[in-house]
Short mmCIF file of C-alpha atoms in Angstrom, two decimals:
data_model
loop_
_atom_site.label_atom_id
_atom_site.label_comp_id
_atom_site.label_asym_id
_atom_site.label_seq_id
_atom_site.Cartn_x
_atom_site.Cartn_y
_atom_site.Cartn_z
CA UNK A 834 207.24 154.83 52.15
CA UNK A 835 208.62 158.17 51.89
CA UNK A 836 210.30 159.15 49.34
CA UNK A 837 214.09 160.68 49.44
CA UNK A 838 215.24 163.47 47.42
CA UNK A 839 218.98 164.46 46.93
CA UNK A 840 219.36 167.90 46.61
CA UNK A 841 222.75 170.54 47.23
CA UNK A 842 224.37 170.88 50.07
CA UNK A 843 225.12 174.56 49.17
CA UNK A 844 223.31 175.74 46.77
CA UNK A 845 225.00 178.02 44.03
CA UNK A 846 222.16 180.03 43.71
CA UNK A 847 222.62 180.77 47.44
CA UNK A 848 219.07 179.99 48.19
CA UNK A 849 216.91 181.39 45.41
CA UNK A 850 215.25 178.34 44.29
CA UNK A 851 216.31 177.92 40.94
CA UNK A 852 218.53 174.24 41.84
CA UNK A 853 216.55 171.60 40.03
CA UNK A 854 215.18 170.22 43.36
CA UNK A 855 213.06 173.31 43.73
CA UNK A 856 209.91 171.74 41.26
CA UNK A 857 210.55 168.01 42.75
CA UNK A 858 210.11 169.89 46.22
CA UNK A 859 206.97 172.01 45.07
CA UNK A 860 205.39 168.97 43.29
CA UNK A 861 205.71 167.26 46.82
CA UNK A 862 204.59 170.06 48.52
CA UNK A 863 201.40 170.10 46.00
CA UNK A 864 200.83 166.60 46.23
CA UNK A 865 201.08 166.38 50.32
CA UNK A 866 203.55 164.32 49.68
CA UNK A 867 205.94 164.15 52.95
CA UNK A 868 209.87 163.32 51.88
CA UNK A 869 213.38 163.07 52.99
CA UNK A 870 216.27 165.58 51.00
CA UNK A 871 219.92 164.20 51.37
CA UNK A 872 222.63 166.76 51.00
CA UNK A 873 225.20 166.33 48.35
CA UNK A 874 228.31 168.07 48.54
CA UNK A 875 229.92 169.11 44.75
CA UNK A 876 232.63 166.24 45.89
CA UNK A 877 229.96 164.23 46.61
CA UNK A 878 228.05 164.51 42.84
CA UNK A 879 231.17 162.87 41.37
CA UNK A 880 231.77 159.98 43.96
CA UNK A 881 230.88 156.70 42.17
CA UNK A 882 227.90 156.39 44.82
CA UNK A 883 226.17 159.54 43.87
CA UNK A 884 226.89 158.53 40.04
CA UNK A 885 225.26 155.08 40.81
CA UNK A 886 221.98 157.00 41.51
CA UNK A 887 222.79 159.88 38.92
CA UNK A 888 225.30 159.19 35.50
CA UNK A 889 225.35 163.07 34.80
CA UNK A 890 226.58 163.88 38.44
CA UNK A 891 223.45 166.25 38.65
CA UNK A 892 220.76 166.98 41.71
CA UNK A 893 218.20 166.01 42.50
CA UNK A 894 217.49 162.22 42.55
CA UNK A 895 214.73 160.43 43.59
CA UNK A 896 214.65 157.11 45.61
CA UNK A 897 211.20 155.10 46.79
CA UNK A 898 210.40 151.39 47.54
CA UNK A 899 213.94 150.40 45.14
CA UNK A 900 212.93 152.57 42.41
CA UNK A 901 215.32 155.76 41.52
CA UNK A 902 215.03 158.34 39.34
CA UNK A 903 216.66 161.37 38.25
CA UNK A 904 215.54 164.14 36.07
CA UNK A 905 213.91 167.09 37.84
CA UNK A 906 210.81 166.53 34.34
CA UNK A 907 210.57 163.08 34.64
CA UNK A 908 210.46 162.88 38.75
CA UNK A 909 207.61 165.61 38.24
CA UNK A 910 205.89 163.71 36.06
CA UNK A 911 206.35 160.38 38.42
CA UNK A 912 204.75 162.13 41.31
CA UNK A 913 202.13 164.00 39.22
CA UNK A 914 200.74 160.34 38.11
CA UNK A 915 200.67 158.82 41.66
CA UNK A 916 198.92 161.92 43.40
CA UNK A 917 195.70 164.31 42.81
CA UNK A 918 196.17 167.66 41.80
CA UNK A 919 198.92 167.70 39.05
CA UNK A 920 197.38 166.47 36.29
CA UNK A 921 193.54 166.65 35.23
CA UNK A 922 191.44 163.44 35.06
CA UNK A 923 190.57 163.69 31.11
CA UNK A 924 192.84 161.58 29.30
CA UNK A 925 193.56 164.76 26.42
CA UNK A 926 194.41 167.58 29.47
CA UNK A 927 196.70 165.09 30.83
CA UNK A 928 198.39 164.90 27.87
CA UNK A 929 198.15 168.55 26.88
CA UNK A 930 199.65 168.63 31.02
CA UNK A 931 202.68 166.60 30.26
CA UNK A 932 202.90 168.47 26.93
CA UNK A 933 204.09 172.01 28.42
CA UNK A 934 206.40 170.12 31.01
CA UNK A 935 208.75 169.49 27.86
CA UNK A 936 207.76 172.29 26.38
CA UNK A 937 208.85 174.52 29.69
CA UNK A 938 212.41 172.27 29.42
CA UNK A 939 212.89 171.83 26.01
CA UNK A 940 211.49 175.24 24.33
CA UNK A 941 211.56 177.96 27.03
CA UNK A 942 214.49 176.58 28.86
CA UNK A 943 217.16 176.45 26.45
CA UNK A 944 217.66 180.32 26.06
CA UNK A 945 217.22 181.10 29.32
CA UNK A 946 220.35 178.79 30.03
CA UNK A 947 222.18 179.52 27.56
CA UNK A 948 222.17 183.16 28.49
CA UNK A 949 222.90 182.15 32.02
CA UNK A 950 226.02 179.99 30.88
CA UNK A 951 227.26 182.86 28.81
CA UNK A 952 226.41 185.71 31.60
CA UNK A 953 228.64 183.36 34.53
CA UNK A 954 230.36 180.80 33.16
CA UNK A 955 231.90 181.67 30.60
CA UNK A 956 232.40 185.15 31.46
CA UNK A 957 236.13 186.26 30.86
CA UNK A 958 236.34 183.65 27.81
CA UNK A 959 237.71 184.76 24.78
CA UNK A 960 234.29 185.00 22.91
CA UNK A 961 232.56 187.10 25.95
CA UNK A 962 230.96 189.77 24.69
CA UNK A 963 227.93 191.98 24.60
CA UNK A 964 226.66 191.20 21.83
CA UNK A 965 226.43 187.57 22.15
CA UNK A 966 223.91 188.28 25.69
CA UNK A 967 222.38 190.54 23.85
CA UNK A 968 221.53 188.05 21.03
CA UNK A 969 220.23 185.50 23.70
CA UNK A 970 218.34 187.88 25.27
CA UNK A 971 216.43 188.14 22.00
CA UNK A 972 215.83 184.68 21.47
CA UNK A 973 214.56 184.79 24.94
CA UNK A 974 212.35 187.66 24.06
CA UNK A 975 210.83 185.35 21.44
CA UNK A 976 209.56 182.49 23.64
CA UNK A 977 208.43 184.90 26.26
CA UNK A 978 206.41 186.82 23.50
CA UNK A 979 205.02 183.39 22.18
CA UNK A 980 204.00 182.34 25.70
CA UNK A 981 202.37 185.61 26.10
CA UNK A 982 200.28 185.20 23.34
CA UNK A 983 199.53 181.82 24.48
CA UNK A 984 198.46 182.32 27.99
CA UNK A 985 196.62 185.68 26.86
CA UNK A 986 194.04 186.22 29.71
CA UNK A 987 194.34 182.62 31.34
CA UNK A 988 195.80 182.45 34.85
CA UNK A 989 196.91 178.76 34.00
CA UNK A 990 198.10 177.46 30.67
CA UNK A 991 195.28 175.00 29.84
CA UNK A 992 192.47 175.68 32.36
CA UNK A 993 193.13 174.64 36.13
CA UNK A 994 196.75 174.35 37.54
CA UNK A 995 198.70 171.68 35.98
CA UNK A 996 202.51 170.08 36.85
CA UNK A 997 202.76 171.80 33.35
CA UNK A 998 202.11 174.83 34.73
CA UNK A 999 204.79 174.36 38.12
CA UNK A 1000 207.82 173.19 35.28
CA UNK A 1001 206.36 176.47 33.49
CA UNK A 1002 206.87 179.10 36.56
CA UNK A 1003 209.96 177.51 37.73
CA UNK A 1004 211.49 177.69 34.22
CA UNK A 1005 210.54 181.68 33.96
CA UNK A 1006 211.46 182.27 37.66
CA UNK A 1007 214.98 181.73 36.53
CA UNK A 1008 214.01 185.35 34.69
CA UNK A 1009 213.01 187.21 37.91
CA UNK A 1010 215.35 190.60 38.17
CA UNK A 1011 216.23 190.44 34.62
CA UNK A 1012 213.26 192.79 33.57
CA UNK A 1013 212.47 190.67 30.21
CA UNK A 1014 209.56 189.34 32.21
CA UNK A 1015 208.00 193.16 32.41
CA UNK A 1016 207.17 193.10 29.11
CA UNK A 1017 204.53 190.82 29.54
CA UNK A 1018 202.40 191.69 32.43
CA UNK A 1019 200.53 188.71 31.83
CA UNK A 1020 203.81 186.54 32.21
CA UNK A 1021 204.49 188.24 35.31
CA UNK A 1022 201.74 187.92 37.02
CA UNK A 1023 201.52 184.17 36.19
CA UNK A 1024 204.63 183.91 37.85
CA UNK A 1025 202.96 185.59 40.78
CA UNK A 1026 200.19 183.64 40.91
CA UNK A 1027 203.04 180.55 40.47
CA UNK A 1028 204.96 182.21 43.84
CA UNK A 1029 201.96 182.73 45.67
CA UNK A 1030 200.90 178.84 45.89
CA UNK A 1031 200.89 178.05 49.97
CA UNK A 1032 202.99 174.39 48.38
CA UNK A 1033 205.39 176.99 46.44
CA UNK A 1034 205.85 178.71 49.76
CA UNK A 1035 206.35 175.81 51.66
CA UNK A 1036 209.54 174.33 48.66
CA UNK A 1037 211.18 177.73 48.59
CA UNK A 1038 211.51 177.77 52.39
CA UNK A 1039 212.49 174.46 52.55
CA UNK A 1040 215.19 174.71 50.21
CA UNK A 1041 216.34 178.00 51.35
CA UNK A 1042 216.67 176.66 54.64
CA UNK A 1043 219.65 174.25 53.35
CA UNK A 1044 221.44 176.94 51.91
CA UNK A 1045 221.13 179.36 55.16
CA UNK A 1046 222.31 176.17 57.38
CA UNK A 1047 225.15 175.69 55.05
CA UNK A 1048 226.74 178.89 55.14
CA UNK A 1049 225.73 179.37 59.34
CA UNK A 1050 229.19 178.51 59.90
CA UNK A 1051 231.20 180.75 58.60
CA UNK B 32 191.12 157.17 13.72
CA UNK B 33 194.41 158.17 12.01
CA UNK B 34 196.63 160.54 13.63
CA UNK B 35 198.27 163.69 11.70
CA UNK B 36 201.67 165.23 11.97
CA UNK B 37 203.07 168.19 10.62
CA UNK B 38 206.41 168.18 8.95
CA UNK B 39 209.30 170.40 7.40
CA UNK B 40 207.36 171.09 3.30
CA UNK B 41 211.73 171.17 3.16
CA UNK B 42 213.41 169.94 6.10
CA UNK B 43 216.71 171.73 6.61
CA UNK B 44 218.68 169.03 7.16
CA UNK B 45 218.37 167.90 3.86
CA UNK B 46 216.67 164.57 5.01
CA UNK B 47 219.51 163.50 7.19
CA UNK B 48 216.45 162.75 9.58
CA UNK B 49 217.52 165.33 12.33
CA UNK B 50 214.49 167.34 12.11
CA UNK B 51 211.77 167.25 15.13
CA UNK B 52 209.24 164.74 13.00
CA UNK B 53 211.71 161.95 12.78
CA UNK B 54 211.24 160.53 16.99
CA UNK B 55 207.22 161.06 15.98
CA UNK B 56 207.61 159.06 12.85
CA UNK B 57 209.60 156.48 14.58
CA UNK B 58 207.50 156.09 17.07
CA UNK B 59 204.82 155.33 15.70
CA UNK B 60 206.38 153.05 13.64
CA UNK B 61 207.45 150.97 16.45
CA UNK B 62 203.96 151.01 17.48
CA UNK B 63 202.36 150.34 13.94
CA UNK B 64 200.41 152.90 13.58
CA UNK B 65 199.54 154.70 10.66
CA UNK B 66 199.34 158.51 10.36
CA UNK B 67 198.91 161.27 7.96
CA UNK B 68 201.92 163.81 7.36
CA UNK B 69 201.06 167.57 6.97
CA UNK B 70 203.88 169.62 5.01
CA UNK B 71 204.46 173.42 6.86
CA UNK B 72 206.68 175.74 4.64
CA UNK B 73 208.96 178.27 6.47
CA UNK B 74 206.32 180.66 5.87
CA UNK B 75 203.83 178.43 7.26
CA UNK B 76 205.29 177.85 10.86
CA UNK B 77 204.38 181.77 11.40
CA UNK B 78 201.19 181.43 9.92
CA UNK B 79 197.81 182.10 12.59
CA UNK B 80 196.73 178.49 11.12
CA UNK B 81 199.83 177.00 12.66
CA UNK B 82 200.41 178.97 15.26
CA UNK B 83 197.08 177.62 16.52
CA UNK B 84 198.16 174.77 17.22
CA UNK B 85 202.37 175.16 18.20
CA UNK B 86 202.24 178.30 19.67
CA UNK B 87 206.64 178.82 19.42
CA UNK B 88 205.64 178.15 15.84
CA UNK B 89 207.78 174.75 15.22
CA UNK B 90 207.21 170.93 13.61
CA UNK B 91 205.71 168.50 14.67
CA UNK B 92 202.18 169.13 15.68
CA UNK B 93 199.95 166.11 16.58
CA UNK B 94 196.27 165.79 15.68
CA UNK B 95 193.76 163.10 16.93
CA UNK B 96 190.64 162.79 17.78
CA UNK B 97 190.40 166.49 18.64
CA UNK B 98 193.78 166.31 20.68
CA UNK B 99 196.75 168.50 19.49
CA UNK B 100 199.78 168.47 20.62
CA UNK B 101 203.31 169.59 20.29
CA UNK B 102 206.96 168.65 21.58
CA UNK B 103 208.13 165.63 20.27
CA UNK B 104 209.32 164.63 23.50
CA UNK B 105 205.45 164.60 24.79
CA UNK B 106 204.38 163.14 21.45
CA UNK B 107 206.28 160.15 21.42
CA UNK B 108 205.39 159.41 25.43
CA UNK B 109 201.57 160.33 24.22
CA UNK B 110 202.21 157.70 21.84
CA UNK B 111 204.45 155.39 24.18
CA UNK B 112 201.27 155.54 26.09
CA UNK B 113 198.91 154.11 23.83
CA UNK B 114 200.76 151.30 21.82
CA UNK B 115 202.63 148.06 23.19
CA UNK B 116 206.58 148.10 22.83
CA UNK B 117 207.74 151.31 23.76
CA UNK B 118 207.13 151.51 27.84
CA UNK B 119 207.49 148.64 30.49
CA UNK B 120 204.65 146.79 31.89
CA UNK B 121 206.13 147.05 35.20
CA UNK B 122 205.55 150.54 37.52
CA UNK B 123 209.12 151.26 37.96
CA UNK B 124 210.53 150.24 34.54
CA UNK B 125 207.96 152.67 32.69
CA UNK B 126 209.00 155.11 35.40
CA UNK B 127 212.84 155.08 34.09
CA UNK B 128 211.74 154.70 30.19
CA UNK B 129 210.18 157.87 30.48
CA UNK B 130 213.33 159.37 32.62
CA UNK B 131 215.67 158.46 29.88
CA UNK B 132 213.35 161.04 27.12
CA UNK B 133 213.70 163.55 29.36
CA UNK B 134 217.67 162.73 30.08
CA UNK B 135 217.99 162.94 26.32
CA UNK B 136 216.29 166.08 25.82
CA UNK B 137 217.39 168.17 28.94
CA UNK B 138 220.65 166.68 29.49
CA UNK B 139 222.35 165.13 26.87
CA UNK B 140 221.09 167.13 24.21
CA UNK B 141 221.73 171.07 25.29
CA UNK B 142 225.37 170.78 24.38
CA UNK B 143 225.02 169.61 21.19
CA UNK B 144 222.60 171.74 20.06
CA UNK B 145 224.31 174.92 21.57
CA UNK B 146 227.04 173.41 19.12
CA UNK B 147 225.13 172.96 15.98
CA UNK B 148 223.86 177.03 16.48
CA UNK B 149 227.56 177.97 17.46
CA UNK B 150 228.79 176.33 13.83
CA UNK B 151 225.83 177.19 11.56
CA UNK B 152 223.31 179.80 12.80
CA UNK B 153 226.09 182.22 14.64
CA UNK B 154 228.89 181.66 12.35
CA UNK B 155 230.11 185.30 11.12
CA UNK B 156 228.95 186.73 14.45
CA UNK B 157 231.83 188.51 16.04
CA UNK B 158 231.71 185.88 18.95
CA UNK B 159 232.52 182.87 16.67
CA UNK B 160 235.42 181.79 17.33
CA UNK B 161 237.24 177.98 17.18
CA UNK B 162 237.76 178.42 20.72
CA UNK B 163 234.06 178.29 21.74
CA UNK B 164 233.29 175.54 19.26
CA UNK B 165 235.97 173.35 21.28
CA UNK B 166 234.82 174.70 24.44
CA UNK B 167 231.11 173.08 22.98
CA UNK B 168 232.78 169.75 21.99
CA UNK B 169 234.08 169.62 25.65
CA UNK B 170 231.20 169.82 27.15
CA UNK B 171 229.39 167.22 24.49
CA UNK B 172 232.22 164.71 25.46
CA UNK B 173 231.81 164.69 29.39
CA UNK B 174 227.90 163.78 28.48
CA UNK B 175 229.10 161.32 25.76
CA UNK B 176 231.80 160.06 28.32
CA UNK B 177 228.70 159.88 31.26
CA UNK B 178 226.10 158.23 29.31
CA UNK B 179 229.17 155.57 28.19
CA UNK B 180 229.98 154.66 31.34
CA UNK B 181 226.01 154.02 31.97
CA UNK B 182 225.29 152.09 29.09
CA UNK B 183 228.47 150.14 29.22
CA UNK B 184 227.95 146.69 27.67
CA UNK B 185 224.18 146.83 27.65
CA UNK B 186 222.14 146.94 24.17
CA UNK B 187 219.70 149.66 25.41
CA UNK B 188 219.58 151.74 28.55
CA UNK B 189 217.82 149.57 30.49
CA UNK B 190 217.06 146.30 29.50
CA UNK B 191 214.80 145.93 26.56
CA UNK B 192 214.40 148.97 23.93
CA UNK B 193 211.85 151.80 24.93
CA UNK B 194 210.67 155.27 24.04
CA UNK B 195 213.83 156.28 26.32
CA UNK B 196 216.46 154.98 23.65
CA UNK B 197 214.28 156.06 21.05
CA UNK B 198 214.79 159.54 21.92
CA UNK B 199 218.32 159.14 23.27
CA UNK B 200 219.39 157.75 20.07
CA UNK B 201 217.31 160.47 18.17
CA UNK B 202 219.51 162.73 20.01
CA UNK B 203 223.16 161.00 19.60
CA UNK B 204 222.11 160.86 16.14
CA UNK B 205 223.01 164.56 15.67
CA UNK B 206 226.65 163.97 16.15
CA UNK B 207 226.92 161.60 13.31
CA UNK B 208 229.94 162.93 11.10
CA UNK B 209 230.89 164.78 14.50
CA UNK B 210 233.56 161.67 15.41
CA UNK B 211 232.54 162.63 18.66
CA UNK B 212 230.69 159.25 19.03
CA UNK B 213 233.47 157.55 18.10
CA UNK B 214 235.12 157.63 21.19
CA UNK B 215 232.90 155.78 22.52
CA UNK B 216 232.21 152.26 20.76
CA UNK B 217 229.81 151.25 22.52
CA UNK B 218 227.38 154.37 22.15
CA UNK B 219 228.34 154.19 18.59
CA UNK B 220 227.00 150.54 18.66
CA UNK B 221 224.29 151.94 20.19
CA UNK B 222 222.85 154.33 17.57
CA UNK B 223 223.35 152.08 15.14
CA UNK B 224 221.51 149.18 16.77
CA UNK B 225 218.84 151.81 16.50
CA UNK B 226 219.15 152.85 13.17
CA UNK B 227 218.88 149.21 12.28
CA UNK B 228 215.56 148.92 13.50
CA UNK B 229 212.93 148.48 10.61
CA UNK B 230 210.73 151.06 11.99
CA UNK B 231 213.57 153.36 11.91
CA UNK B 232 214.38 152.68 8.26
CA UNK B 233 211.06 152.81 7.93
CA UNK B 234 210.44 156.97 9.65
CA UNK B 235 213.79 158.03 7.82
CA UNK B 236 212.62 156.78 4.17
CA UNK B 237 209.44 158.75 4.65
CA UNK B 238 210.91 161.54 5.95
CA UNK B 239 213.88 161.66 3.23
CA UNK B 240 211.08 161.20 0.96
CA UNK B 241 209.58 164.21 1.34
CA UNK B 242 212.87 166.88 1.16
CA UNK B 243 213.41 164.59 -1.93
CA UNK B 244 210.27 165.21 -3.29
CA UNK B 245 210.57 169.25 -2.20
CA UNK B 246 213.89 169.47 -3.87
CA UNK B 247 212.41 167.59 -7.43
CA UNK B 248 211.40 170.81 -9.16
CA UNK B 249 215.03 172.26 -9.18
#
């Protein structure tokens, strides 16, 4: 059966690939996994059908033979288990795998957000101000630095490509034009070497192609 | 063989159990499994010997059998994995278990912890102000209000207790004291149905026991 995938009708990163559908899509893409996205309008993420699927209101979801899931980490993980590719055969580098998907989302992540949140949305609050971004940007600086060290020479984080390694270079993509990346040539060329993936390819485009449809009209 | 963890030498949440080690501990409580706890001082965590093994330089590390790994989020899956009574048997139900420790960690957490570093860590910034902090709390309640209407009259999150309301209770556990939860009875039942577990009692004694034991000498 293949599986279905919600993801925005119009994305508001008009096309960039940084919605949370973008590593669900590349995972497919890496698996050979064919699949369905439905479009979600914003209305639409707050209708009680969406929120039967999704309790946060959030893209993507992820529907196949009556089960659903949601979580872009978790639906990774799902389709890492079921096809080759994502996750190595040993039982400790598929643990070590799963290990940098949280640690992409739960320790890279976070500042990256946060700065985001404070850059856009919260921009003409009270508590705007330069100095806060420029404090994020530093704890951003950290991680990347860490990471750096981490990767050193490797072109993957622990030996061959890993659905680690995907939540990894979608999480830093989110970076791309800020320059922090540019401190670490080795950081930006993983992200490269992330980009240039024929299944990366294939996501982006599809997911770019929603957001050029959507705004065809106007 | 007996698996290690590394731990706050001096947790600094004065052994309220928020600290990273506490889901580890619990879990493998729930699973019965005995393990050896490592103390890290602040020093420590940015020591090459730790830094070895946790690369951002954080608790808890895991050590078996020549495995190490970090992010308690992958930890308690790892261990979720190998032990009876904290995944499913069935496909699908281990499927959600492990969507609910990522739905903690990625989405209900983020708020809260943007919160806690808005009150503590950036207080006396010039951008700390009561209007962000309520700004926070907002954004805490619409989760709180979300994962309420989800839960609604159910003991766990889906059907019988797993890793998933392990970690989601972990999580809601931070805004003890908050009265955020109370708005919410029945996620208030909730984390305390958890923190009536034996195995619980059982992770927060020993990890209470060691600030204890760290604050003796004073």
């Amino acid at each position: 059966m293949i599986p279905t995938i919600t993801v925005f009708e119009r994305s508001p990163d008009g096309g960039s690939g940084h919605a949370r559908d973008m590593p669900v899509r590349w995972a497919l893409e890496e698996a050979g996994q064919p699949y369905h996205a439905r479009l979600v309008s914003f209305r639409g993420l707050k209708e009680p059908a969406h929120r039967r699927l999704q309790p946060f209101g959030q893209i993507p979801t992820y529907e196949e033979d009556g089960l659903v899931l949601f979580e872009s980490g978790a639906i990774v993980l799902h389709i890492a288990e079921r096809h080759a590719g994502l996750l190595p055969g040993g039982e400790h580098g598929r643990a070590r795998a799963i290990m940098w998907i949280f640690a992409a989302l739960n320790t890279v992540e976070p500042p990256i957000v946060e700065h985001e949140q404070a850059s856009y949305v919260e921009h003409g609050q009270p508590w705007f101000c330069e100095e806060r971004l420029s404090f994020l940007r530093d704890r951003i600086r950290v991680r990347l630095a860490q990471l750096s060290c981490r990767l050193g020479d490797g072109g993957w984080l622990d030996g061959a490509f890993s659905a680690g390694d995907l939540m990894m270079v979608t999480v830093l993509r989110r970076l791309n034009g800020s320059g922090l990346l540019e401190d670490h040539p080795n950081l930006a060329a993983y992200v490269a070497r992330g980009e240039a993936r024929p299944a990366f390819r294939r996501a982006f485009e599809a997911q770019r192609a929603v957001f050029l449809a959507s705004s065809a009209g106007e």
